[in-house]
Tab-separated table of C-alpha atoms and ligand atoms in Angstrom:
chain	number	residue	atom	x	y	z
A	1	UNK	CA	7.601	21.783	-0.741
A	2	UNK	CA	10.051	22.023	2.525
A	3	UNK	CA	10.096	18.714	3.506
A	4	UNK	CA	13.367	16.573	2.420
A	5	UNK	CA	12.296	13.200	3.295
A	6	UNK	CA	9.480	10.375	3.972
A	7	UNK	CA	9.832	11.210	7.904
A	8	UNK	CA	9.466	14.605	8.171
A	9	UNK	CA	6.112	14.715	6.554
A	10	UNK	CA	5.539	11.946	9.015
A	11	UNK	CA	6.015	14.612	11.344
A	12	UNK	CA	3.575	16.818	9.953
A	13	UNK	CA	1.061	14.825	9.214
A	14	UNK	CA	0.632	13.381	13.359
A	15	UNK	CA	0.738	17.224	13.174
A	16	UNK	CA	-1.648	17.832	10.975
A	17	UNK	CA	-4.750	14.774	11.424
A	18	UNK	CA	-6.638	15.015	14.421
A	19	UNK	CA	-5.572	12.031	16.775
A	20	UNK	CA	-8.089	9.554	15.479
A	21	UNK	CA	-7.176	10.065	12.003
A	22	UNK	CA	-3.542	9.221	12.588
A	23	UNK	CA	-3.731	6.840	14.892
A	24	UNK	CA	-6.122	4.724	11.816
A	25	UNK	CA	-3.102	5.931	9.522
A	26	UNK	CA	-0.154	5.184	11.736
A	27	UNK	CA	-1.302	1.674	14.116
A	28	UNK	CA	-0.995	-2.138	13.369
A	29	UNK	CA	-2.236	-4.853	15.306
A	30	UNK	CA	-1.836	-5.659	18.780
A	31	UNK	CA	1.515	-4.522	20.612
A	32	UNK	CA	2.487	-3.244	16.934
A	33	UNK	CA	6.230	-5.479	16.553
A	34	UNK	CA	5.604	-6.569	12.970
A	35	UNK	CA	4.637	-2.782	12.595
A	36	UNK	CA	8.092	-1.703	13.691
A	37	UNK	CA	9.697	-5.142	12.514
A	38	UNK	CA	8.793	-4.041	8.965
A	39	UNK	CA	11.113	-0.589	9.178
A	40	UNK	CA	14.041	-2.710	11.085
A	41	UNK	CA	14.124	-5.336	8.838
A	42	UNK	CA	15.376	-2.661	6.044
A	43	UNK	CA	18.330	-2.173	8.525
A	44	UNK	CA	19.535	-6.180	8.734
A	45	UNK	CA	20.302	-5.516	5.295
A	46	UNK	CA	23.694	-3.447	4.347
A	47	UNK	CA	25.233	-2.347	0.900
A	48	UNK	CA	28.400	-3.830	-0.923
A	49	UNK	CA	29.058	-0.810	-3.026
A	50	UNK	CA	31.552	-1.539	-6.492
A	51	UNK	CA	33.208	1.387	-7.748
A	52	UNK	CA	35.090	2.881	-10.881
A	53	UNK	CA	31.326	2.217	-12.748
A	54	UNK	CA	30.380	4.225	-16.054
A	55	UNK	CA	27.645	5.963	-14.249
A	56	UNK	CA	27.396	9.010	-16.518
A	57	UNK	CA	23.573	7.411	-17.479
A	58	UNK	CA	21.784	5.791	-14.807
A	59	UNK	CA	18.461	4.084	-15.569
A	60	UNK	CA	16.031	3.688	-12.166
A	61	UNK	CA	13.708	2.875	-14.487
A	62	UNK	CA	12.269	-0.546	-14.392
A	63	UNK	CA	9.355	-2.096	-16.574
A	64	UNK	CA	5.802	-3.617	-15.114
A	65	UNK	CA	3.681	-6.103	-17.056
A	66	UNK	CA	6.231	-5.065	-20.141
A	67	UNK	CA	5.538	-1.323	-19.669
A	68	UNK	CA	8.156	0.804	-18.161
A	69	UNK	CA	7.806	2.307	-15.125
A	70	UNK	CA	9.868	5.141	-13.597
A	71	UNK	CA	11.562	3.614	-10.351
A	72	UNK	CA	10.650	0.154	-9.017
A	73	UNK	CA	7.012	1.111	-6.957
A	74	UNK	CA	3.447	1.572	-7.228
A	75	UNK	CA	0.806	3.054	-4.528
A	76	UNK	CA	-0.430	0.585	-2.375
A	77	UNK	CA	-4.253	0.594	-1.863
A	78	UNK	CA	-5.503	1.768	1.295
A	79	UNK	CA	-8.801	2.101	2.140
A	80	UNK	CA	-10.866	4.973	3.636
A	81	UNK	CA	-8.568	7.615	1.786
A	82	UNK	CA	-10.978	10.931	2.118
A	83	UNK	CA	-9.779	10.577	6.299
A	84	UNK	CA	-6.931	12.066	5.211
A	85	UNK	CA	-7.541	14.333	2.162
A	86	UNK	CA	-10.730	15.173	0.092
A	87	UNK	CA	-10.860	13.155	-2.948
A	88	UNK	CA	-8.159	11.486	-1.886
A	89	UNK	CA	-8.192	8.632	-4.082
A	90	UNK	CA	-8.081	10.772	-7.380
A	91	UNK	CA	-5.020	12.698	-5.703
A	92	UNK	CA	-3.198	9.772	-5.410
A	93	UNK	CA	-4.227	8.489	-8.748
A	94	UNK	CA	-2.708	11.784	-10.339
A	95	UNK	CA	0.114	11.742	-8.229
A	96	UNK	CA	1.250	8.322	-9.031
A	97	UNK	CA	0.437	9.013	-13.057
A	98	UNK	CA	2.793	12.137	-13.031
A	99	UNK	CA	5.399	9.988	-11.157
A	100	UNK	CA	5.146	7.237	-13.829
A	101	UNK	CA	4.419	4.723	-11.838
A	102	UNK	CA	1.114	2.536	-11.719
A	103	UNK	CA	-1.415	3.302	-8.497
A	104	UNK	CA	-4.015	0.836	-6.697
A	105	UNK	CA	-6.994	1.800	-5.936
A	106	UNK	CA	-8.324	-0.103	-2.302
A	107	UNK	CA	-12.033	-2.089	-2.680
A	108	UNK	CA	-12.788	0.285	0.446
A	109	UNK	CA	-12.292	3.416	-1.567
A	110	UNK	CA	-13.819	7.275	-0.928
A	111	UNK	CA	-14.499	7.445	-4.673
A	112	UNK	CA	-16.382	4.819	-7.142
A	113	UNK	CA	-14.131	2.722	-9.209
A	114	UNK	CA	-15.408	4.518	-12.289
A	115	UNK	CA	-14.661	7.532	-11.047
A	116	UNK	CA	-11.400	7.208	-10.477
A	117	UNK	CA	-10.823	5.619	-14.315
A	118	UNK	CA	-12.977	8.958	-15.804
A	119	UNK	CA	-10.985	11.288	-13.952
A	120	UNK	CA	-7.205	10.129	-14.309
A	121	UNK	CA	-5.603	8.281	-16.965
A	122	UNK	CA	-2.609	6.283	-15.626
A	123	UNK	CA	-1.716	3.306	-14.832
A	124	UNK	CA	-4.481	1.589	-12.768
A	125	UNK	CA	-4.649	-1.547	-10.855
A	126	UNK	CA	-8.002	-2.417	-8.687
A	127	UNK	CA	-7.570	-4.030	-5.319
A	128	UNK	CA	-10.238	-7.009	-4.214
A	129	UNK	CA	-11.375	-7.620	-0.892
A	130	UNK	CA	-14.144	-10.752	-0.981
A	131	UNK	CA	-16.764	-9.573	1.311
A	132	UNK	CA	-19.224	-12.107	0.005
A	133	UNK	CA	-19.400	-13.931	-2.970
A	134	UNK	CA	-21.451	-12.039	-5.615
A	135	UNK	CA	-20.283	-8.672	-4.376
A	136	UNK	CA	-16.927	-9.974	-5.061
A	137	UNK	CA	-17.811	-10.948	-8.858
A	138	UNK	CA	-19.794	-7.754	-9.606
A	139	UNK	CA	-16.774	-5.351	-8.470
A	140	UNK	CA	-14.217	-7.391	-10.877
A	141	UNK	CA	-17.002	-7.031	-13.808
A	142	UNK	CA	-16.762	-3.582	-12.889
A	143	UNK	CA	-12.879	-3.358	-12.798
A	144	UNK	CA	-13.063	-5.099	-16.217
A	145	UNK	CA	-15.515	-2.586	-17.455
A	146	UNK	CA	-13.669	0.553	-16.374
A	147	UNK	CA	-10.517	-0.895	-17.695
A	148	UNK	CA	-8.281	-1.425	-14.734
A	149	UNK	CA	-4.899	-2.909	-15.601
A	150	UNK	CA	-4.484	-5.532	-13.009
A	151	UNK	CA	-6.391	-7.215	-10.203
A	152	UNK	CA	-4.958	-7.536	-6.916
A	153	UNK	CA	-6.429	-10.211	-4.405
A	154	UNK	CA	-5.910	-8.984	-0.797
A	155	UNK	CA	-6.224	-12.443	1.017
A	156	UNK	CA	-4.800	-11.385	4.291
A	157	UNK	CA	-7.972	-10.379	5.856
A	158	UNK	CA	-10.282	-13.022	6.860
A	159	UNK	CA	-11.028	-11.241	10.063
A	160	UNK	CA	-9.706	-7.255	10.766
A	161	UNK	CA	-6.332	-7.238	12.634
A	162	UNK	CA	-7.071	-5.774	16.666
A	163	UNK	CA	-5.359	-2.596	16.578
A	164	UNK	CA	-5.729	-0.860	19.474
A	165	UNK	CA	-5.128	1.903	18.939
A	166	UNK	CA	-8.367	2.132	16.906
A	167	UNK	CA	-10.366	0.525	20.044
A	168	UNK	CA	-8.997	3.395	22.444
A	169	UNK	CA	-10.141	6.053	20.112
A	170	UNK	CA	-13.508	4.364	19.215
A	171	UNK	CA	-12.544	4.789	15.640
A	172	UNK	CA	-15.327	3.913	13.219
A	173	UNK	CA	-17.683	4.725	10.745
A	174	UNK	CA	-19.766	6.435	10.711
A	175	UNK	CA	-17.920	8.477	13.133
A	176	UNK	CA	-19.251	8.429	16.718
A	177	UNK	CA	-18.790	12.035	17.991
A	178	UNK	CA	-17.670	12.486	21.429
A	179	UNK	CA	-16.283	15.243	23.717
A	180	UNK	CA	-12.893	13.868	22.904
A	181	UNK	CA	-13.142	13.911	19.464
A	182	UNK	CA	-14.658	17.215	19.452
A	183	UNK	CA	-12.140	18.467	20.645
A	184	UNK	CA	-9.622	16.540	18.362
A	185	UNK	CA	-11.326	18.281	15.976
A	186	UNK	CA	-11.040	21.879	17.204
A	187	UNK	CA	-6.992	21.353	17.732
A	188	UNK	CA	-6.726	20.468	14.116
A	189	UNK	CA	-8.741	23.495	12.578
A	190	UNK	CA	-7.291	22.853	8.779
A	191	UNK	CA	-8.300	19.194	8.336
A	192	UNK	CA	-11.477	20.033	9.888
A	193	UNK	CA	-12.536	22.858	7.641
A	194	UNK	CA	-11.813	20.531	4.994
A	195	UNK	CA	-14.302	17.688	6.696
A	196	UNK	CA	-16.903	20.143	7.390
A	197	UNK	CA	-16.659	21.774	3.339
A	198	UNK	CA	-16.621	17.615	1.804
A	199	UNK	CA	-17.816	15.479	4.551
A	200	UNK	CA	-16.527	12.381	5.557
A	201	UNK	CA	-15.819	9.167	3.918
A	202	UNK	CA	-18.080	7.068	2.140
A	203	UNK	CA	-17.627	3.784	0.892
A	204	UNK	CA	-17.810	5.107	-3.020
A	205	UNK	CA	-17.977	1.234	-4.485
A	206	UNK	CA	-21.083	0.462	-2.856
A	207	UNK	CA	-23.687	3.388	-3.174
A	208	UNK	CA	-27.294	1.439	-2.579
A	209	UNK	CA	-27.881	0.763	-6.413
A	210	UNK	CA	-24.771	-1.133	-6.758
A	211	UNK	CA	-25.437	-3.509	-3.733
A	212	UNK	CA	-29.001	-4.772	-4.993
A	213	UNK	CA	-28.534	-8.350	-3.085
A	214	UNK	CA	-29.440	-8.887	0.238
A	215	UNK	CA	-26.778	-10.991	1.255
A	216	UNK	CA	-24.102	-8.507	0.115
A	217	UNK	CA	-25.744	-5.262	1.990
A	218	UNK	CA	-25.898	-7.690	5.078
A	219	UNK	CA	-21.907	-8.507	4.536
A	220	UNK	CA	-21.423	-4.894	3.985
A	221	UNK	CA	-23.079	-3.954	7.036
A	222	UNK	CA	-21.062	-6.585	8.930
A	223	UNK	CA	-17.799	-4.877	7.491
A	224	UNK	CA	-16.645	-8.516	7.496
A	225	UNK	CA	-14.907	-10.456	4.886
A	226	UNK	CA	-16.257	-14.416	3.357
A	227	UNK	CA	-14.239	-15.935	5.754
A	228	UNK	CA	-15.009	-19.468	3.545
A	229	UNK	CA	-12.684	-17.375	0.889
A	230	UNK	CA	-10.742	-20.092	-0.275
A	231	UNK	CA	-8.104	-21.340	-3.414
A	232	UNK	CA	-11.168	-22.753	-5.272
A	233	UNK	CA	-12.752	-19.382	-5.028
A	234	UNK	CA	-10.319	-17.426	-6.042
A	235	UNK	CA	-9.112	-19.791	-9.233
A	236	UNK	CA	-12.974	-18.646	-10.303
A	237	UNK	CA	-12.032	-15.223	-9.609
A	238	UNK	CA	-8.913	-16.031	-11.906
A	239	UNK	CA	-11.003	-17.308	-14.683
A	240	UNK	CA	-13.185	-14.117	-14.803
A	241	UNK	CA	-10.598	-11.743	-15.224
A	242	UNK	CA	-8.633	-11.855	-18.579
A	243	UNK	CA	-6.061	-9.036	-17.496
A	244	UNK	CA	-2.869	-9.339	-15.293
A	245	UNK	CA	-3.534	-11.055	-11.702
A	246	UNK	CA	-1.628	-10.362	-8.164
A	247	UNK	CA	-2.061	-12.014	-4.784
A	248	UNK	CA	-1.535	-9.467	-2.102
A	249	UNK	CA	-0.931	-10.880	1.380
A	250	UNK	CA	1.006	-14.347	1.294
A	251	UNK	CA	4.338	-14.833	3.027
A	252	UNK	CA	4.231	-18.664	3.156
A	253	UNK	CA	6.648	-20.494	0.094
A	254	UNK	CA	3.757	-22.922	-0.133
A	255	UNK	CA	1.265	-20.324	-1.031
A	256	UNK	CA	3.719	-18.320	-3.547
A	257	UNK	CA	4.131	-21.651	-5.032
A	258	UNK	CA	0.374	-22.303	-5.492
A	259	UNK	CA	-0.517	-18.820	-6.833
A	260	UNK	CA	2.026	-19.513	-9.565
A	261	UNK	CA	1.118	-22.881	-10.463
A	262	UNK	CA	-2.111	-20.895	-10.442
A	263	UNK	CA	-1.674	-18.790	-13.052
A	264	UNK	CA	-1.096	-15.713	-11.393
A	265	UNK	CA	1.161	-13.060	-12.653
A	266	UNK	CA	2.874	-12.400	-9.033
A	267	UNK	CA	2.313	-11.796	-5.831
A	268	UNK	CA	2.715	-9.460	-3.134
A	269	UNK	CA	4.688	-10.346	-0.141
A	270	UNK	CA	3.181	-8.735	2.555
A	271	UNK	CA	1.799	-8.251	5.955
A	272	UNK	CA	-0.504	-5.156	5.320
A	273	UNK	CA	1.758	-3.382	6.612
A	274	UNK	CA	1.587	-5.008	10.355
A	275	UNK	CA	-2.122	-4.266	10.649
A	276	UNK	CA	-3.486	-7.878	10.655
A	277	UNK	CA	-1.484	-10.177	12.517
A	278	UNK	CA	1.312	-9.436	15.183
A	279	UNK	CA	4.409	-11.145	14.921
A	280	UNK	CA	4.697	-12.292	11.626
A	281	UNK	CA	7.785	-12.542	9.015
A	282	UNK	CA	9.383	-9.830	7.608
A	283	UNK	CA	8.228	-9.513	3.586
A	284	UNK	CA	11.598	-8.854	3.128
A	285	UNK	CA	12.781	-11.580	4.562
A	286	UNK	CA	10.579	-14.274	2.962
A	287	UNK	CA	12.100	-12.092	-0.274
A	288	UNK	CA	15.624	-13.049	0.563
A	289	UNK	CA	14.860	-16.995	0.754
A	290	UNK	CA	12.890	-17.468	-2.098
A	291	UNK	CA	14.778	-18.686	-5.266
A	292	UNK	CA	14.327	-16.745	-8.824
A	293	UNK	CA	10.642	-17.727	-10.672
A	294	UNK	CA	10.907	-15.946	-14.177
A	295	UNK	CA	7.669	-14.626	-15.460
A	296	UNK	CA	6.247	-14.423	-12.112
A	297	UNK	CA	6.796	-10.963	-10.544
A	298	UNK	CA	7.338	-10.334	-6.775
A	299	UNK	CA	6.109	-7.468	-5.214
A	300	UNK	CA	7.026	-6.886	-1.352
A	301	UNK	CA	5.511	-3.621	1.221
A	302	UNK	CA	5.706	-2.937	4.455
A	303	UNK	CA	8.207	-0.012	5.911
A	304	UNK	CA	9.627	1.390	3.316
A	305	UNK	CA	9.912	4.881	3.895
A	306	UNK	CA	13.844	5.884	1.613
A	307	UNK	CA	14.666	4.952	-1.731
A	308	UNK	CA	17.087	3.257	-0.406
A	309	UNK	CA	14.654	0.459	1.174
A	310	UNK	CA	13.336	0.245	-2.606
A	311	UNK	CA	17.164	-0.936	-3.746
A	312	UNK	CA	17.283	-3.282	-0.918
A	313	UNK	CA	14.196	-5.358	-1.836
A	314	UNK	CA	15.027	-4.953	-5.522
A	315	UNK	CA	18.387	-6.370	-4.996
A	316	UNK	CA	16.879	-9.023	-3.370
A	317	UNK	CA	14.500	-9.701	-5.749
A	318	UNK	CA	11.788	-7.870	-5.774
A	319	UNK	CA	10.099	-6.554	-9.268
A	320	UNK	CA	8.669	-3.575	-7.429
A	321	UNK	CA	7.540	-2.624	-3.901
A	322	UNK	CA	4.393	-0.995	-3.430
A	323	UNK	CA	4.095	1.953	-0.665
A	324	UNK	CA	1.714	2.673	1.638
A	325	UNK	CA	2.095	4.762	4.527
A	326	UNK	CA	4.908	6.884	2.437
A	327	UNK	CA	2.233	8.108	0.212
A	328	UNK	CA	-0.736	8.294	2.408
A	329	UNK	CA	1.484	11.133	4.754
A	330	UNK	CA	2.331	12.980	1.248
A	331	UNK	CA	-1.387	12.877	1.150
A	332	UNK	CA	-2.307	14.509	4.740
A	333	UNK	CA	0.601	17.320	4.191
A	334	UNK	CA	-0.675	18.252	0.783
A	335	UNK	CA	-3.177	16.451	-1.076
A	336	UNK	CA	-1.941	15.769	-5.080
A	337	UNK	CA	0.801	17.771	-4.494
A	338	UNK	CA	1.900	16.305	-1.222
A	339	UNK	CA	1.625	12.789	-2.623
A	340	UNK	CA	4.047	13.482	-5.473
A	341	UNK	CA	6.724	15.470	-3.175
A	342	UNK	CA	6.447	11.842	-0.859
A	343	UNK	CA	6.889	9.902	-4.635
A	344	UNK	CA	9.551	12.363	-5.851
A	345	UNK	CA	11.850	11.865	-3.000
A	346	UNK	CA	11.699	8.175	-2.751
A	347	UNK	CA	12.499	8.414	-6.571
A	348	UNK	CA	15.211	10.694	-6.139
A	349	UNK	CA	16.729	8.671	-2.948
A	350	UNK	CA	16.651	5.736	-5.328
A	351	UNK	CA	18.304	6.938	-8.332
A	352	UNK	CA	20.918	8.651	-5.560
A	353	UNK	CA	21.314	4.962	-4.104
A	354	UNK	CA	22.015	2.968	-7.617
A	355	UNK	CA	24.796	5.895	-7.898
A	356	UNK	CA	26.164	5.434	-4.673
A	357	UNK	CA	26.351	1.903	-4.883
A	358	UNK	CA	28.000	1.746	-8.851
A	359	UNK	CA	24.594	0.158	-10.394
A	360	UNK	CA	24.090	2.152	-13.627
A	361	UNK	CA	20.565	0.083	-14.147
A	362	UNK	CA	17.929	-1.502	-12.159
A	363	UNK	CA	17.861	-4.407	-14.226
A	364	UNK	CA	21.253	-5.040	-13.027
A	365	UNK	CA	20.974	-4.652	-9.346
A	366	UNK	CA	21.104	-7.719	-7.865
A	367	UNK	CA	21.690	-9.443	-4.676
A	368	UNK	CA	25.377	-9.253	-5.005
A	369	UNK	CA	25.014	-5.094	-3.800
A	370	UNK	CA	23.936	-5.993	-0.375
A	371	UNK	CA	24.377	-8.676	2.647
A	372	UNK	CA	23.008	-9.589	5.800
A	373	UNK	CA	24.060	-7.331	8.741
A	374	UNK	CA	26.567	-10.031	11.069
A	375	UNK	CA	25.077	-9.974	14.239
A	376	UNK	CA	28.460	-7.791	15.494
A	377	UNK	CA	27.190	-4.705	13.409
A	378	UNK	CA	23.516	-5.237	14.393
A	379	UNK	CA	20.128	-4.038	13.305
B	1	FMN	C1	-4.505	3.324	6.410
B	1	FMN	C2	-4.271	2.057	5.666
B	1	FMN	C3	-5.323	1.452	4.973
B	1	FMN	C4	-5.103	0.265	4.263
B	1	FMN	N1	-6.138	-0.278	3.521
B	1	FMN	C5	-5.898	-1.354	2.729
B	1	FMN	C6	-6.904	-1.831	1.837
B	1	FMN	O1	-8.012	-1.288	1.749
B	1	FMN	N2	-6.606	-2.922	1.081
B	1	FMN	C7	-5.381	-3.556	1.141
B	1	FMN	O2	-5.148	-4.547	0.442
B	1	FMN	N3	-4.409	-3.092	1.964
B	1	FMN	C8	-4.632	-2.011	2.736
B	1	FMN	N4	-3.626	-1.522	3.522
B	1	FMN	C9	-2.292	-2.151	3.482
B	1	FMN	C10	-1.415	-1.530	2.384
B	1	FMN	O3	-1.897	-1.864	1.104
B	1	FMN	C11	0.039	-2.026	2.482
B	1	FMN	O4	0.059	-3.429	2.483
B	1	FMN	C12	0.758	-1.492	3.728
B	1	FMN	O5	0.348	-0.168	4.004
B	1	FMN	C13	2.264	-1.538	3.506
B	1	FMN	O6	2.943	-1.098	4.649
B	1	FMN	P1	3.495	0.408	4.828
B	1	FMN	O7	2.295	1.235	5.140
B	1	FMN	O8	4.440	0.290	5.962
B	1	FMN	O9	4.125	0.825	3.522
B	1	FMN	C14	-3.822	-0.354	4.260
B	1	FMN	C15	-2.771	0.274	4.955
B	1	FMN	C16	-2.990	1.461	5.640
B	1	FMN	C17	-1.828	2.112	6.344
């Protein structure tokens, strides 16, 4: 494929989506600063390089849950995949499994949790949004079931972030057709061949046999989350699922503390990638305060878009970061093979940064390769 980095298939894929479909890919919440916060605060952070290093076998490897992986990241989950790409969830499954690295599949996913685990065999994790309180319990028997690897808790979204740019478009589903988005439509004739040939999105976990309560086809209906989601519910959630455990959405010290003391494997530093709440910290940030907590991984998203952000947050302490937007354009240029062009050049740019920086190992990059930008060199 032609493109060389993370930003050009950017490019192509405003190019490629009709205007509502990007603008659901691309916004964040209200005047969008922690949106654009997340990419800048990857620039407060520069390199100390060392030189005259044996680098004649450099390892980006790195291992997760004591399996190795092949460069510090997995795929984020993001719901409503199929916008972008038909099938899209299964693309990015595959595309993460040839990578090596493990991929996370969103609660609000185009394709059933089982049939993602049929059809691929890596590594896969299952994210959890509580919608309402049985729903919840049923979807982790079913992660459990279909053998998912880990469970990650998404607790950043008690109410959906107001992004605007959604509101301007009258983005929704179902899809409420309009001159405009005719029209959209008839600017963008590949993508909508493809909608027209596989339809649009469905929410594959909750087909109407799977919802048999009441109260959870009401919450679905609602699209709104149990906002009375709370640490005593999700310790229960804890106690029903034997396999590894991540918290996806806390930036407060407090709260990383708690999920530890917990008994959670890690967490996820993160705010969902500036699509909840505007003005926030910086994941990366947060990452730079917090002191080491062995056995307890942290994970940290939110604007990384080189391989070079990955070395940052790993030499500040991050197991692994987990990528969102930078697979989900691989995914509008190309499908499958689009997604692993987006995962092979963040690979490659990180392997090319441990070598430019004399690191022959990610186990040994630590916070003595980089500093804080002085306020004289700037962002
Ligand atoms: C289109 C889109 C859909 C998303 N859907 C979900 C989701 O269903 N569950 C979730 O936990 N996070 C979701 N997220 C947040 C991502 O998991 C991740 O936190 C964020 O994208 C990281 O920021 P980045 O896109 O700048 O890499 C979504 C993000 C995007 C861009």
């Amino acid at each position: 494929m032609k493109w060389v980095s993370v930003y050009e298939m950017r490019r192509q894929a405003r190019r490629t989506l009709p205007k509502m479909v990007y603008d659901y890919l691309e916004g964040g919440a209200l005047d969008e600063r922690t949106l654009r916060g997340n990419l800048a605060s990857y620039q407060n952070w520069r390199f100390m390089p060392r030189r005259l290093i044996d680098l004649s076998a450099v390892r980006p490897e790195t291992s997760m849950f004591g399996q190795d992986i092949a460069f510090p990241a997995v795929v984020a989950p993001t719901g409503l995949n199929s916008l972008f790409w038909p099938r899209a969830d299964l693309a990015l499954a595959r595309a993460a499994q040839r990578c090596g690295i493990p991929f996370t599949l969103s609660t609000a996913s185009s394709m059933s949790l089982e049939q993602v685990a049929e059809l691929s065999s890596g590594r896969l994790w299952f994210q959890l949004y509580v919608i309402e309180p049985g729903l919840a319990l049923s979807l982790v028997e079913r992660a459990k079931a279909a053998g998912y690897e880990c469970l990650v808790v998404t607790v950043d979204v008690v109410a959906n972030g107001k992004r605007e740019r959604d509101l301007r478009n009258g983005f929704g589903l179902p899809v409420r057709y309009s001159l405009r988005t005719l029209w959209d439509g008839l600017c963008h004739p590949a993508w909508s061949w493809r909608y027209l040939r596989h339809g649009l999105p469905v929410l594959g976990n909750f087909n109407a046999s799977r919802v048999p309560s009441p109260e959870a086809r009401a919450a679905l209906l609602r699209r709104s989350m149990d906002e009375s989601f709370d640490w005593a519910a999700l310790d229960a959630i804890r106690q029903n699922w034997p396999g590894k455990m991540l918290v996806k959405g806390v930036l407060h010290p407090d709260d990383i503390e708690r999920c530890r003391k917990m008994g959670m494997d890690g967490v996820v530093l993160s705010n969902h990638g500036g699509r909840q709440l505007d003005d926030t910290c910086m994941p990366l940030d947060v990452l730079a305060q917090l002191s080491p907590m062995p056995g307890f991984d942290i994970l940290v998203d939110g604007g990384i878009r080189r391989g070079s952000d990955i070395a940052k947050a790993v030499a500040l302490g991050a197991r692994a970061v987990m990528l969102g937007r930078a697979a989900l354009y691989g995914l509008a240029c190309g499908g499958e093979a689009g997604v692993s062009h987006a995962l092979s050049l963040l690979q490659e740019e990180y392997r090319n940064t441990l070598v430019q920086l004399g690191c022959p190992d990610t186990a040994l990059l630590d916070a003595g390769y980089v500093r804080r930008a002085t306020s004289a060199e700037g962002p």
